[in-house]
Amino acid sequence: MMDDLPRYSNKMRGVFSRDNLPKVVLAVSSLPIFIAAWWLLALYLQGQGYFYLPTPLEVWDALVLAWTWDPVTHQSLLSNIGASLGRFVVGFALAVGLAVPIGLIIGYSSLVEAFSKPILEILRPVPPIAWVPFLLLSLGLYWGPVITIFIGVFFPVLSNMIFGVKSVDPLLIDVARTQGASNKQVFTKVVLPSSIPYIMTGLKIGVGIGWMCIVAAELFAAQGGGIGVLITAGQSIGRYDIMFAGMVVVGLLGIVTLALSEFLERRVKIWTGMM
Amino acid sequence: MDRNDVILSIKGLGKSFPKDNGQIVAIENFDLEVENGEFVCILGPSGCGKTTLLRIVAGLEQLTSGSIKIGQKEITGPGSDRGMVFQEFGLFPWRNVKKNIEFGLEIKGVPAEKRAETSQRYVDLVGLKDFEMSHPKQLSGGMKQRVGIARALANDPAVLLMDEPFGALDAQTRNQMQMELLRIWKETKKTVLFVTHSVDEAVFLADRIVVMTARPGSIKDLWDIDLPRTRDRASSKFIALRRDILDELEVQKTGT
Ligand SMILES: Nc1ncnc2c1ncn2[C@@H]1O[C@H](COP(=O)(O)OP(=O)(O)O)[C@@H](O)[C@H]1O
Ligand SMILES: [Mg+2]
């Protein structure tokens, strides 16, 4: 029956094809070159009497040491990571839990949007980190950093949510209505599923910002350790190797969480037919 | 017009849209009665109000004057007694073929086994067996519109409204879909109101062709097409009819 054949996407070209070879070589060699340059710079500076920059090996040793117990925060690296992640998860969940429903309402109702837009536009440009001193003073050492993350994550998720609701294809709404859907059914069966990919994009952006916020807030102060605490404490007692170990851990965790959220975003987009 | 068993009756329909500080009259004084099981094509130049007419019948747009009845019941908004097929398909990308077809049944609260039974029947009817679990992205244009037709029929509407449903397809697929539609129409005995700007398509499909005037759209002429189906596009009668209707449309374009 079908002369008109389905279209299949044809993106299955190998990473290691011949024209990619120079790029692969470049990509593989860049990290060793970076580490070597770091090493040489550190040795040079230390020869001049500056000890702020440890060598990669010293940082590695500090990582091994901090893994079980470090002399700065007096706990293991995992419990520092746990403290940061704990704050991250609470602040992130609060932000998403509020931004998604609020975004749905603002995106759906132009009246609510007209009212809330001026407030949001005043609050949005304030960098989350500018809130830290106030939040630490008013909310203390636990909730201060948590609410910093909240602020950092809330706005990108909200904007994406509003955008998602507004980007719903009006044709699909017409289809639903000709199929007898009520306003509520149009919302749950068309608007909501159409917005899911946009929620995911918001989450992905939120993860990156949230991670920056947590470390920044911890640099000021935090209760019960954290990676940011490790970095500032290392600095204050002159253990620059531990300070750098903290920076490396932050970077690695950032990569892992970002990769995770990108993977999730992709899955959801494929699942909802957006990719 | 005196017809028995009228399923759709449009009386004195008028529609204007607000524009700048005045109004733009899209449809004026449109009267039409469609019999149960009839295949009616609405033919007219682009911009004459065909889509607007169909959207009003579907309940997606409010009329400015006149009235529309399905059977004895005056329509006031969208309802599952009218099924609509759109030119751009309008499939839900996050639903597979089966779930797209079951949409209206879900809305009505039909239980899952009953839905599956019904959707399977329409999957078979439109020839999409083995594609139940495919997503719209994986389908060709022709297959997408098969889903669109099945989805509209699954609600068992009294009238099937089709707005240039094959307009986005290539010529070969379009001809094939016209044959398929006639087969489906014979099997389901549905009443069809089919909008097109192709004279060829209208003469191939319709029991009756409604030729519309340029904006504001109203009925210019009615043609009963009594050629036996399946119609042969190369037959002299087909060619003559097509030419006569085309002439009528051309006259109107040059403003006579
Ligand atoms: N929502 C609307 N607002 C204002 N004008 C409209 C709207 N919809 C259609 N029109 C106008 O009504 C006329 C008929 O449009 P349409 O029904 O789409 O024509 P067709 O389907 O025959 O090409 C056009 O001039 C169009 O610009
Ligand atoms: Mg149109």
Coordinates of C-alpha atoms and ligand atoms in Angstrom, one line a residue:
Chain A
M1 CA 0.0 0.0 0.0
M2 CA 2.8 2.4 0.7
D3 CA 4.7 3.9 -2.1
D4 CA 5.5 6.8 0.1
L5 CA 8.1 5.4 2.4
P6 CA 8.9 6.6 5.9
R7 CA 11.9 8.9 6.3
Y8 CA 14.7 7.7 8.5
S9 CA 17.3 10.1 9.8
N10 CA 20.8 9.3 8.6
K11 CA 23.1 10.7 11.3
M12 CA 25.0 7.5 11.9
R13 CA 28.4 8.7 10.8
G14 CA 31.3 7.4 12.9
V15 CA 33.4 9.6 15.2
F16 CA 36.5 7.9 14.0
S17 CA 36.0 8.4 10.3
R18 CA 39.0 9.5 8.2
D19 CA 38.2 13.2 8.0
N20 CA 37.8 13.3 11.8
L21 CA 41.3 11.9 12.5
P22 CA 43.2 15.2 12.9
K23 CA 40.5 16.4 15.2
V24 CA 40.7 13.3 17.3
V25 CA 44.5 13.6 17.6
L26 CA 44.1 17.3 18.7
A27 CA 41.4 16.4 21.2
V28 CA 43.5 13.6 22.8
S29 CA 46.7 15.7 23.0
S30 CA 45.1 18.8 24.5
L31 CA 44.8 17.6 28.1
P32 CA 48.4 16.3 28.5
I33 CA 49.6 19.6 27.0
F34 CA 47.4 21.6 29.5
I35 CA 48.7 19.6 32.5
A36 CA 52.3 19.9 31.3
A37 CA 52.0 23.7 30.9
W38 CA 50.4 23.9 34.4
W39 CA 53.3 21.8 35.8
L40 CA 56.0 24.0 34.2
L41 CA 54.3 27.2 35.3
A42 CA 54.0 25.9 38.9
L43 CA 57.6 24.8 39.0
Y44 CA 58.7 28.2 37.6
L45 CA 56.7 30.2 40.1
Q46 CA 57.8 28.0 43.0
G47 CA 61.5 28.6 41.9
Q48 CA 60.8 32.3 42.1
G49 CA 59.5 31.9 45.7
Y50 CA 55.7 32.0 44.9
F51 CA 53.9 29.0 46.4
Y52 CA 50.3 29.8 45.5
L53 CA 50.3 27.4 42.5
P54 CA 50.9 23.8 43.4
T55 CA 52.0 21.2 40.8
P56 CA 49.5 18.7 39.5
L57 CA 51.2 16.0 41.5
E58 CA 50.9 18.0 44.7
V59 CA 47.2 18.5 44.0
W60 CA 46.8 14.8 43.3
D61 CA 48.5 14.0 46.7
A62 CA 46.2 16.5 48.4
L63 CA 43.2 14.8 46.8
V64 CA 44.4 11.5 48.1
L65 CA 45.0 13.0 51.6
A66 CA 41.6 14.8 51.6
W67 CA 39.8 11.6 50.5
T68 CA 40.0 10.3 54.1
W69 CA 40.7 13.3 56.3
D70 CA 42.0 16.8 55.6
P71 CA 43.6 19.1 58.2
V72 CA 41.5 22.0 57.0
T73 CA 37.9 20.9 57.4
H74 CA 38.7 17.9 59.5
Q75 CA 36.5 15.5 57.5
S76 CA 36.6 13.3 54.5
L77 CA 36.2 14.5 50.9
L78 CA 33.1 12.5 50.5
S79 CA 31.4 14.2 53.4
N80 CA 32.4 17.6 52.0
I81 CA 30.9 16.6 48.7
G82 CA 27.8 15.3 50.4
A83 CA 27.4 18.6 52.3
S84 CA 27.5 20.5 49.0
L85 CA 25.3 18.1 47.1
G86 CA 22.8 18.1 49.9
R87 CA 22.3 21.8 49.7
F88 CA 22.3 21.7 46.0
V89 CA 19.5 19.1 45.9
V90 CA 17.3 20.9 48.4
G91 CA 17.7 24.3 46.7
F92 CA 17.3 22.9 43.2
A93 CA 14.2 20.9 44.1
L94 CA 12.6 23.9 45.8
A95 CA 13.3 26.1 42.7
V96 CA 12.0 23.5 40.2
G97 CA 8.9 22.7 42.4
L98 CA 8.0 26.4 42.4
A99 CA 9.1 27.5 39.0
V100 CA 7.3 24.9 37.0
P101 CA 3.7 25.6 38.3
I102 CA 4.3 29.3 38.4
G103 CA 5.7 29.3 34.9
L104 CA 2.7 27.2 33.7
I105 CA 0.3 29.8 35.1
I106 CA 2.2 32.8 33.9
G107 CA 2.6 31.3 30.4
Y108 CA -1.1 30.4 30.2
S109 CA -2.6 33.6 31.6
S110 CA -1.7 36.9 30.0
L111 CA -3.3 38.7 33.0
V112 CA -1.0 37.0 35.5
E113 CA 1.9 37.7 33.2
A114 CA 1.1 41.4 33.0
F115 CA 1.1 41.5 36.8
S116 CA 4.2 39.4 37.6
K117 CA 6.4 40.6 34.8
P118 CA 7.6 43.9 36.3
I119 CA 8.5 42.1 39.6
L120 CA 10.4 39.3 37.8
E121 CA 12.2 41.7 35.6
I122 CA 13.5 43.6 38.6
L123 CA 14.6 40.5 40.4
R124 CA 16.0 38.5 37.5
P125 CA 19.1 40.7 36.8
V126 CA 20.4 40.6 40.4
P127 CA 23.2 37.9 40.3
P128 CA 22.3 35.1 42.8
I129 CA 25.7 35.6 44.5
A130 CA 24.8 39.2 45.3
W131 CA 22.2 37.8 47.6
V132 CA 24.6 35.8 49.6
P133 CA 25.6 38.3 52.3
F134 CA 21.9 39.1 53.0
L135 CA 20.9 35.4 52.9
L136 CA 23.6 34.3 55.3
L137 CA 22.7 37.1 57.7
S138 CA 19.0 36.5 57.6
L139 CA 18.7 32.7 57.1
G140 CA 21.9 31.4 58.6
L141 CA 24.6 29.1 57.4
Y142 CA 22.4 26.3 56.1
W143 CA 19.5 28.0 54.5
G144 CA 21.6 30.9 53.2
P145 CA 23.5 28.8 50.7
V146 CA 20.4 26.7 49.9
I147 CA 18.3 29.8 49.0
T148 CA 21.2 31.1 46.9
I149 CA 20.9 28.0 44.7
F150 CA 17.2 28.4 44.7
I151 CA 17.5 31.9 43.3
G152 CA 20.0 30.8 40.7
V153 CA 17.9 27.9 39.5
F154 CA 14.4 29.5 39.8
F155 CA 14.7 32.1 37.1
P156 CA 16.1 30.0 34.2
V157 CA 13.6 27.3 34.9
L158 CA 10.8 29.8 35.1
S159 CA 11.7 31.6 31.8
N160 CA 11.9 28.3 30.0
M161 CA 8.6 27.2 31.4
I162 CA 6.8 30.4 30.3
F163 CA 8.4 30.1 26.9
G164 CA 7.4 26.5 26.6
V165 CA 3.8 27.2 27.4
K166 CA 3.7 30.0 24.8
S167 CA 5.4 27.9 22.2
V168 CA 2.6 25.3 22.2
D169 CA 1.5 24.7 18.6
P170 CA -2.0 26.3 18.3
L171 CA -2.8 23.7 15.7
L172 CA -2.5 21.0 18.4
I173 CA -4.9 23.0 20.6
D174 CA -7.4 23.2 17.7
V175 CA -7.1 19.4 17.2
A176 CA -7.7 18.7 20.8
R177 CA -10.8 21.0 20.8
T178 CA -12.3 19.4 17.7
Q179 CA -11.8 16.1 19.6
G180 CA -14.0 17.4 22.3
A181 CA -11.4 18.4 24.9
S182 CA -12.4 20.8 27.7
N183 CA -10.1 23.7 28.7
K184 CA -8.7 21.6 31.5
Q185 CA -8.0 18.6 29.1
V186 CA -6.3 20.9 26.6
F187 CA -4.0 22.0 29.5
T188 CA -3.2 18.5 30.8
K189 CA -3.1 16.7 27.5
V190 CA -1.6 19.3 25.1
V191 CA 0.0 22.3 26.9
L192 CA 1.8 20.3 29.6
P193 CA 3.3 17.5 27.5
S194 CA 4.4 20.2 24.9
S195 CA 6.2 22.0 27.6
I196 CA 8.2 19.1 29.0
P197 CA 11.2 19.5 26.7
Y198 CA 11.4 23.2 27.7
I199 CA 11.3 22.2 31.4
M200 CA 14.3 19.9 30.7
T201 CA 16.2 22.8 29.0
G202 CA 15.5 24.9 32.1
L203 CA 16.7 22.2 34.4
K204 CA 19.9 21.8 32.4
I205 CA 20.7 25.5 32.6
G206 CA 19.7 25.5 36.2
V207 CA 22.1 22.7 37.1
G208 CA 25.1 24.7 35.8
I209 CA 24.1 27.9 37.5
G210 CA 23.1 26.1 40.7
W211 CA 26.4 24.4 41.0
M212 CA 28.2 27.8 40.7
C213 CA 25.9 29.3 43.3
I214 CA 26.5 26.6 45.9
V215 CA 30.3 26.9 45.8
A216 CA 30.1 30.7 45.7
A217 CA 27.8 30.7 48.8
E218 CA 30.1 28.3 50.6
L219 CA 33.1 30.5 50.0
F220 CA 31.5 33.0 52.4
A221 CA 30.6 30.5 55.1
A222 CA 28.7 27.3 55.5
Q223 CA 27.7 24.9 58.2
G224 CA 29.1 21.4 58.3
G225 CA 31.7 21.7 55.5
G226 CA 31.3 21.7 51.7
I227 CA 33.6 22.0 48.8
G228 CA 33.5 25.8 48.9
V229 CA 34.5 25.6 52.5
L230 CA 37.4 23.3 51.6
I231 CA 38.6 25.9 49.1
T232 CA 38.5 28.9 51.4
A233 CA 39.8 27.1 54.5
G234 CA 42.7 25.7 52.4
Q235 CA 43.5 29.3 51.3
S236 CA 43.3 30.7 54.9
I237 CA 45.8 28.4 56.4
G238 CA 48.1 28.4 53.3
R239 CA 47.4 24.8 52.2
Y240 CA 47.1 25.8 48.5
D241 CA 47.4 22.1 47.4
I242 CA 44.1 21.5 49.3
M243 CA 42.6 24.6 47.9
F244 CA 43.3 23.4 44.4
A245 CA 42.1 19.9 45.2
G246 CA 38.7 21.5 46.0
M247 CA 38.7 23.3 42.7
V248 CA 39.4 20.1 40.8
V249 CA 36.5 18.4 42.7
V250 CA 34.1 21.2 41.9
G251 CA 35.0 21.0 38.2
L252 CA 34.6 17.2 38.0
L253 CA 31.3 17.3 39.8
G254 CA 30.1 20.1 37.5
I255 CA 31.0 17.9 34.5
V256 CA 29.2 14.9 35.9
T257 CA 26.0 16.8 36.8
L258 CA 25.9 18.6 33.4
A259 CA 26.5 15.4 31.4
L260 CA 23.7 13.8 33.4
S261 CA 21.2 16.6 32.8
E262 CA 22.1 16.8 29.1
F263 CA 21.6 13.0 28.8
L264 CA 18.2 13.4 30.5
E265 CA 17.2 16.3 28.3
R266 CA 18.0 14.3 25.2
R267 CA 16.1 11.3 26.4
V268 CA 13.0 13.4 27.2
K269 CA 13.2 15.2 23.9
I270 CA 13.4 11.9 22.0
W271 CA 10.6 10.5 24.1
T272 CA 8.3 13.4 23.5
G273 CA 9.1 13.4 19.8
M274 CA 10.9 16.8 19.8
M275 CA 14.1 15.2 18.4
Chain B
M1 CA -33.1 23.2 -2.1
D2 CA -35.2 20.2 -1.0
R3 CA -33.3 17.2 0.2
N4 CA -34.2 14.3 2.4
D5 CA -32.1 13.1 5.3
V6 CA -30.2 16.4 5.8
I7 CA -27.4 15.9 8.3
L8 CA -25.7 19.3 8.0
S9 CA -27.5 22.5 7.3
I10 CA -25.9 25.9 7.1
K11 CA -28.3 28.9 6.8
G12 CA -27.4 32.5 6.1
L13 CA -23.9 32.1 7.4
G14 CA -21.9 35.3 7.6
K15 CA -18.5 35.9 9.2
S16 CA -16.4 39.1 9.5
F17 CA -13.1 39.6 11.3
P18 CA -12.2 42.9 13.0
K19 CA -9.4 44.6 11.1
D20 CA -7.6 47.8 12.0
N21 CA -10.5 50.1 12.8
G22 CA -13.0 48.4 10.4
Q23 CA -14.1 44.9 9.5
I24 CA -13.1 42.4 6.9
V25 CA -16.0 40.3 5.6
A26 CA -14.8 36.8 5.0
I27 CA -18.1 34.9 4.3
E28 CA -21.4 36.3 3.3
N29 CA -24.8 34.7 3.0
F30 CA -23.7 31.1 2.7
D31 CA -26.4 28.5 2.5
L32 CA -25.8 24.8 2.2
E33 CA -27.6 21.5 3.0
V34 CA -25.6 18.3 3.0
E35 CA -27.3 14.9 2.9
N36 CA -26.3 12.0 5.1
G37 CA -23.5 10.1 3.4
E38 CA -22.8 12.7 0.8
F39 CA -19.3 13.7 -0.3
V40 CA -19.3 17.5 -0.8
C41 CA -16.3 19.5 -2.0
I42 CA -15.9 23.2 -1.4
L43 CA -13.9 24.7 -4.2
G44 CA -12.8 28.3 -4.4
P45 CA -9.8 30.6 -4.9
S46 CA -7.3 31.0 -2.1
G47 CA -8.5 33.5 0.5
C48 CA -12.2 33.1 -0.3
G49 CA -13.0 31.8 3.2
K50 CA -12.9 28.0 2.8
T51 CA -10.9 27.4 5.9
T52 CA -12.9 29.9 7.8
L53 CA -16.1 28.1 6.8
L54 CA -14.8 24.8 7.9
R55 CA -13.5 26.2 11.2
I56 CA -16.9 27.6 11.9
V57 CA -18.6 24.3 11.2
A58 CA -16.0 22.7 13.5
G59 CA -16.9 25.2 16.2
L60 CA -13.3 26.6 16.4
E61 CA -14.5 30.0 15.2
Q62 CA -17.7 31.9 16.1
L63 CA -20.1 32.8 13.3
T64 CA -21.2 36.4 12.9
S65 CA -24.7 35.7 11.6
G66 CA -26.8 32.7 10.5
S67 CA -27.0 29.2 12.0
I68 CA -25.5 25.8 11.6
K69 CA -27.3 22.5 12.5
I70 CA -26.0 19.0 12.8
G71 CA -29.2 16.9 12.5
Q72 CA -31.7 18.9 14.6
K73 CA -29.0 20.3 16.9
E74 CA -27.7 23.8 16.6
I75 CA -23.9 23.9 17.1
T76 CA -22.4 26.3 19.6
G77 CA -18.8 25.1 19.9
P78 CA -16.5 22.2 19.1
G79 CA -17.8 18.8 19.6
S80 CA -17.0 15.2 18.8
D81 CA -20.0 15.0 16.5
R82 CA -17.7 16.7 13.9
G83 CA -14.3 15.3 13.1
M84 CA -11.7 17.5 11.5
V85 CA -8.7 16.7 9.4
F86 CA -6.1 19.5 9.0
Q87 CA -3.8 20.2 6.1
E88 CA -0.7 20.2 8.4
F89 CA -1.8 16.9 10.1
G90 CA -1.6 18.2 13.6
L91 CA -0.4 14.9 15.1
F92 CA 0.8 15.0 18.7
P93 CA 4.5 14.3 18.4
W94 CA 4.8 12.7 21.9
R95 CA 2.1 10.2 21.1
N96 CA 2.5 7.1 18.9
V97 CA 0.1 6.3 16.1
K98 CA -2.2 4.3 18.4
K99 CA -2.2 6.9 21.1
N100 CA -2.9 9.7 18.5
I101 CA -5.9 7.8 17.2
E102 CA -7.2 7.1 20.8
F103 CA -7.0 10.8 21.8
G104 CA -10.7 11.6 21.4
L105 CA -11.7 8.3 23.2
E106 CA -9.4 9.2 26.1
I107 CA -11.1 12.6 26.3
K108 CA -14.5 10.8 26.5
G109 CA -13.2 8.6 29.2
V110 CA -13.5 5.3 27.2
P111 CA -11.8 2.5 29.1
A112 CA -8.4 1.3 27.8
E113 CA -9.4 -2.1 26.3
K114 CA -12.3 -0.5 24.5
R115 CA -10.0 2.2 23.2
A116 CA -7.5 -0.4 22.0
E117 CA -10.2 -2.3 20.2
T118 CA -11.5 0.9 18.4
S119 CA -8.1 2.2 17.5
Q120 CA -7.1 -1.1 16.0
R121 CA -10.2 -1.1 13.8
Y122 CA -9.2 2.4 12.5
V123 CA -5.5 1.5 12.1
D124 CA -6.6 -1.4 9.9
L125 CA -9.1 0.8 8.0
V126 CA -6.5 3.4 7.0
G127 CA -3.9 0.8 6.3
L128 CA -1.4 1.5 9.1
K129 CA -1.1 -2.1 10.4
D130 CA 2.4 -2.6 12.0
F131 CA 2.9 1.1 12.5
E132 CA 0.8 1.4 15.7
M133 CA 3.8 2.0 17.9
S134 CA 5.6 4.4 15.5
H135 CA 5.9 8.1 16.3
P136 CA 4.8 10.8 13.9
K137 CA 8.5 11.7 13.2
Q138 CA 9.0 8.3 11.7
L139 CA 6.1 8.6 9.3
S140 CA 5.9 10.0 5.7
G141 CA 3.4 12.7 4.9
G142 CA 0.9 10.3 3.5
M143 CA 1.1 8.1 6.5
K144 CA 0.7 11.0 8.8
Q145 CA -2.5 12.0 7.1
R146 CA -3.8 8.5 7.4
V147 CA -3.3 8.9 11.1
G148 CA -5.1 12.2 11.0
I149 CA -8.1 10.6 9.2
A150 CA -8.2 7.6 11.6
R151 CA -8.1 10.0 14.6
A152 CA -11.0 12.0 13.2
L153 CA -13.0 8.9 12.5
A154 CA -12.3 7.1 15.8
N155 CA -14.8 9.5 17.5
D156 CA -17.5 8.3 15.0
P157 CA -18.5 11.8 14.0
A158 CA -21.6 12.6 12.0
V159 CA -19.6 14.8 9.6
L160 CA -16.0 14.6 8.6
L161 CA -14.5 18.0 7.9
M162 CA -11.3 18.1 5.7
D163 CA -9.4 21.3 5.0
E164 CA -7.1 20.7 2.0
P165 CA -6.0 17.4 3.7
F166 CA -3.7 16.4 0.9
G167 CA -2.4 19.9 0.1
A168 CA 1.0 19.2 1.8
L169 CA 1.6 16.0 -0.1
D170 CA 3.4 15.4 -3.4
A171 CA 1.3 14.8 -6.5
Q172 CA 1.7 11.0 -6.6
T173 CA 0.9 10.5 -2.9
R174 CA -2.0 12.9 -3.2
N175 CA -3.6 10.8 -5.9
Q176 CA -3.1 7.7 -3.9
M177 CA -4.6 9.2 -0.8
Q178 CA -7.7 10.3 -2.8
M179 CA -8.3 6.7 -3.8
E180 CA -7.8 5.6 -0.2
L181 CA -10.2 8.3 1.0
L182 CA -12.9 7.1 -1.4
R183 CA -12.5 3.6 -0.2
I184 CA -12.7 4.7 3.5
W185 CA -15.7 6.8 2.7
K186 CA -17.5 3.8 1.1
E187 CA -16.7 1.6 4.1
T188 CA -17.7 4.1 6.8
K189 CA -20.6 5.8 4.9
K190 CA -19.6 9.1 6.4
T191 CA -20.7 12.5 5.4
V192 CA -17.7 14.4 4.1
L193 CA -17.2 18.2 3.7
F194 CA -13.9 18.5 1.8
V195 CA -12.2 21.8 1.1
T196 CA -9.8 22.1 -1.8
H197 CA -8.6 24.6 -4.4
S198 CA -7.9 21.9 -6.9
V199 CA -10.6 21.4 -9.5
D200 CA -9.1 18.1 -10.4
E201 CA -9.3 16.8 -6.9
A202 CA -12.9 18.0 -6.5
V203 CA -14.1 16.4 -9.7
F204 CA -12.4 13.2 -8.8
L205 CA -13.9 13.0 -5.3
A206 CA -17.2 14.8 -5.0
D207 CA -20.9 13.9 -5.3
R208 CA -21.4 17.6 -5.4
I209 CA -19.1 20.6 -5.8
V210 CA -19.8 24.0 -4.2
V211 CA -18.0 26.7 -6.1
M212 CA -17.3 29.8 -4.0
T213 CA -16.9 33.4 -5.0
A214 CA -13.8 35.4 -4.1
R215 CA -14.0 37.2 -0.8
P216 CA -16.5 37.7 0.7
G217 CA -17.1 34.1 0.0
S218 CA -20.6 32.9 -0.9
I219 CA -21.9 30.2 -3.1
K220 CA -21.4 30.9 -6.8
D221 CA -22.6 27.7 -8.2
L222 CA -23.3 24.0 -7.4
W223 CA -22.3 21.1 -9.6
D224 CA -23.7 17.6 -9.3
I225 CA -21.0 15.2 -10.4
D226 CA -22.6 11.9 -11.5
L227 CA -19.7 10.2 -13.1
P228 CA -19.4 6.6 -11.9
R229 CA -16.5 5.9 -9.5
T230 CA -13.6 5.1 -9.8
R231 CA -13.4 8.1 -12.1
D232 CA -11.1 8.1 -15.0
R233 CA -9.2 11.3 -15.2
A234 CA -8.5 10.7 -18.9
S235 CA -12.1 10.3 -19.8
S236 CA -13.6 13.0 -22.0
K237 CA -16.4 13.6 -19.5
F238 CA -14.0 14.1 -16.7
I239 CA -11.9 16.5 -18.8
A240 CA -14.9 18.4 -20.0
L241 CA -16.3 18.9 -16.5
R242 CA -12.9 19.9 -15.1
R243 CA -12.6 22.5 -17.9
D244 CA -16.1 23.9 -17.4
I245 CA -15.5 24.4 -13.6
L246 CA -12.1 25.8 -14.2
D247 CA -13.6 28.3 -16.7
E248 CA -16.1 29.4 -14.0
L249 CA -13.3 30.0 -11.5
E250 CA -11.2 31.8 -14.1
V251 CA -14.0 34.2 -15.1
Q252 CA -14.3 35.1 -11.5
K253 CA -10.6 35.8 -11.1
T254 CA -10.6 38.3 -14.0
G255 CA -13.5 40.0 -12.3
T256 CA -16.3 39.6 -14.8
Ligands
LIG1 N1 -8.4 35.1 12.4 C1 -8.5 35.9 11.3 N2 -8.4 37.2 11.5 C2 -8.6 38.1 10.5 N3 -8.8 37.7 9.2 C3 -8.9 36.4 9.0 C4 -8.7 35.4 10.0 N4 -8.9 34.2 9.4 C5 -9.1 34.4 8.1 N5 -9.1 35.7 7.8 C6 -9.3 36.3 6.5 O1 -10.4 35.8 5.9 C7 -10.3 35.5 4.6 C8 -10.5 34.0 4.3 O2 -9.5 33.3 4.8 P1 -9.4 31.7 4.7 O3 -10.7 31.2 5.3 O4 -8.2 31.2 5.3 O5 -9.4 31.4 3.1 P2 -9.1 30.1 2.3 O6 -9.0 29.0 3.2 O7 -10.2 30.0 1.3 O8 -7.8 30.4 1.6 C9 -8.9 35.9 4.2 O9 -8.9 37.2 3.6 C10 -8.1 36.0 5.6 O10 -7.2 37.0 5.5
MG2 MG -7.4 27.6 3.6

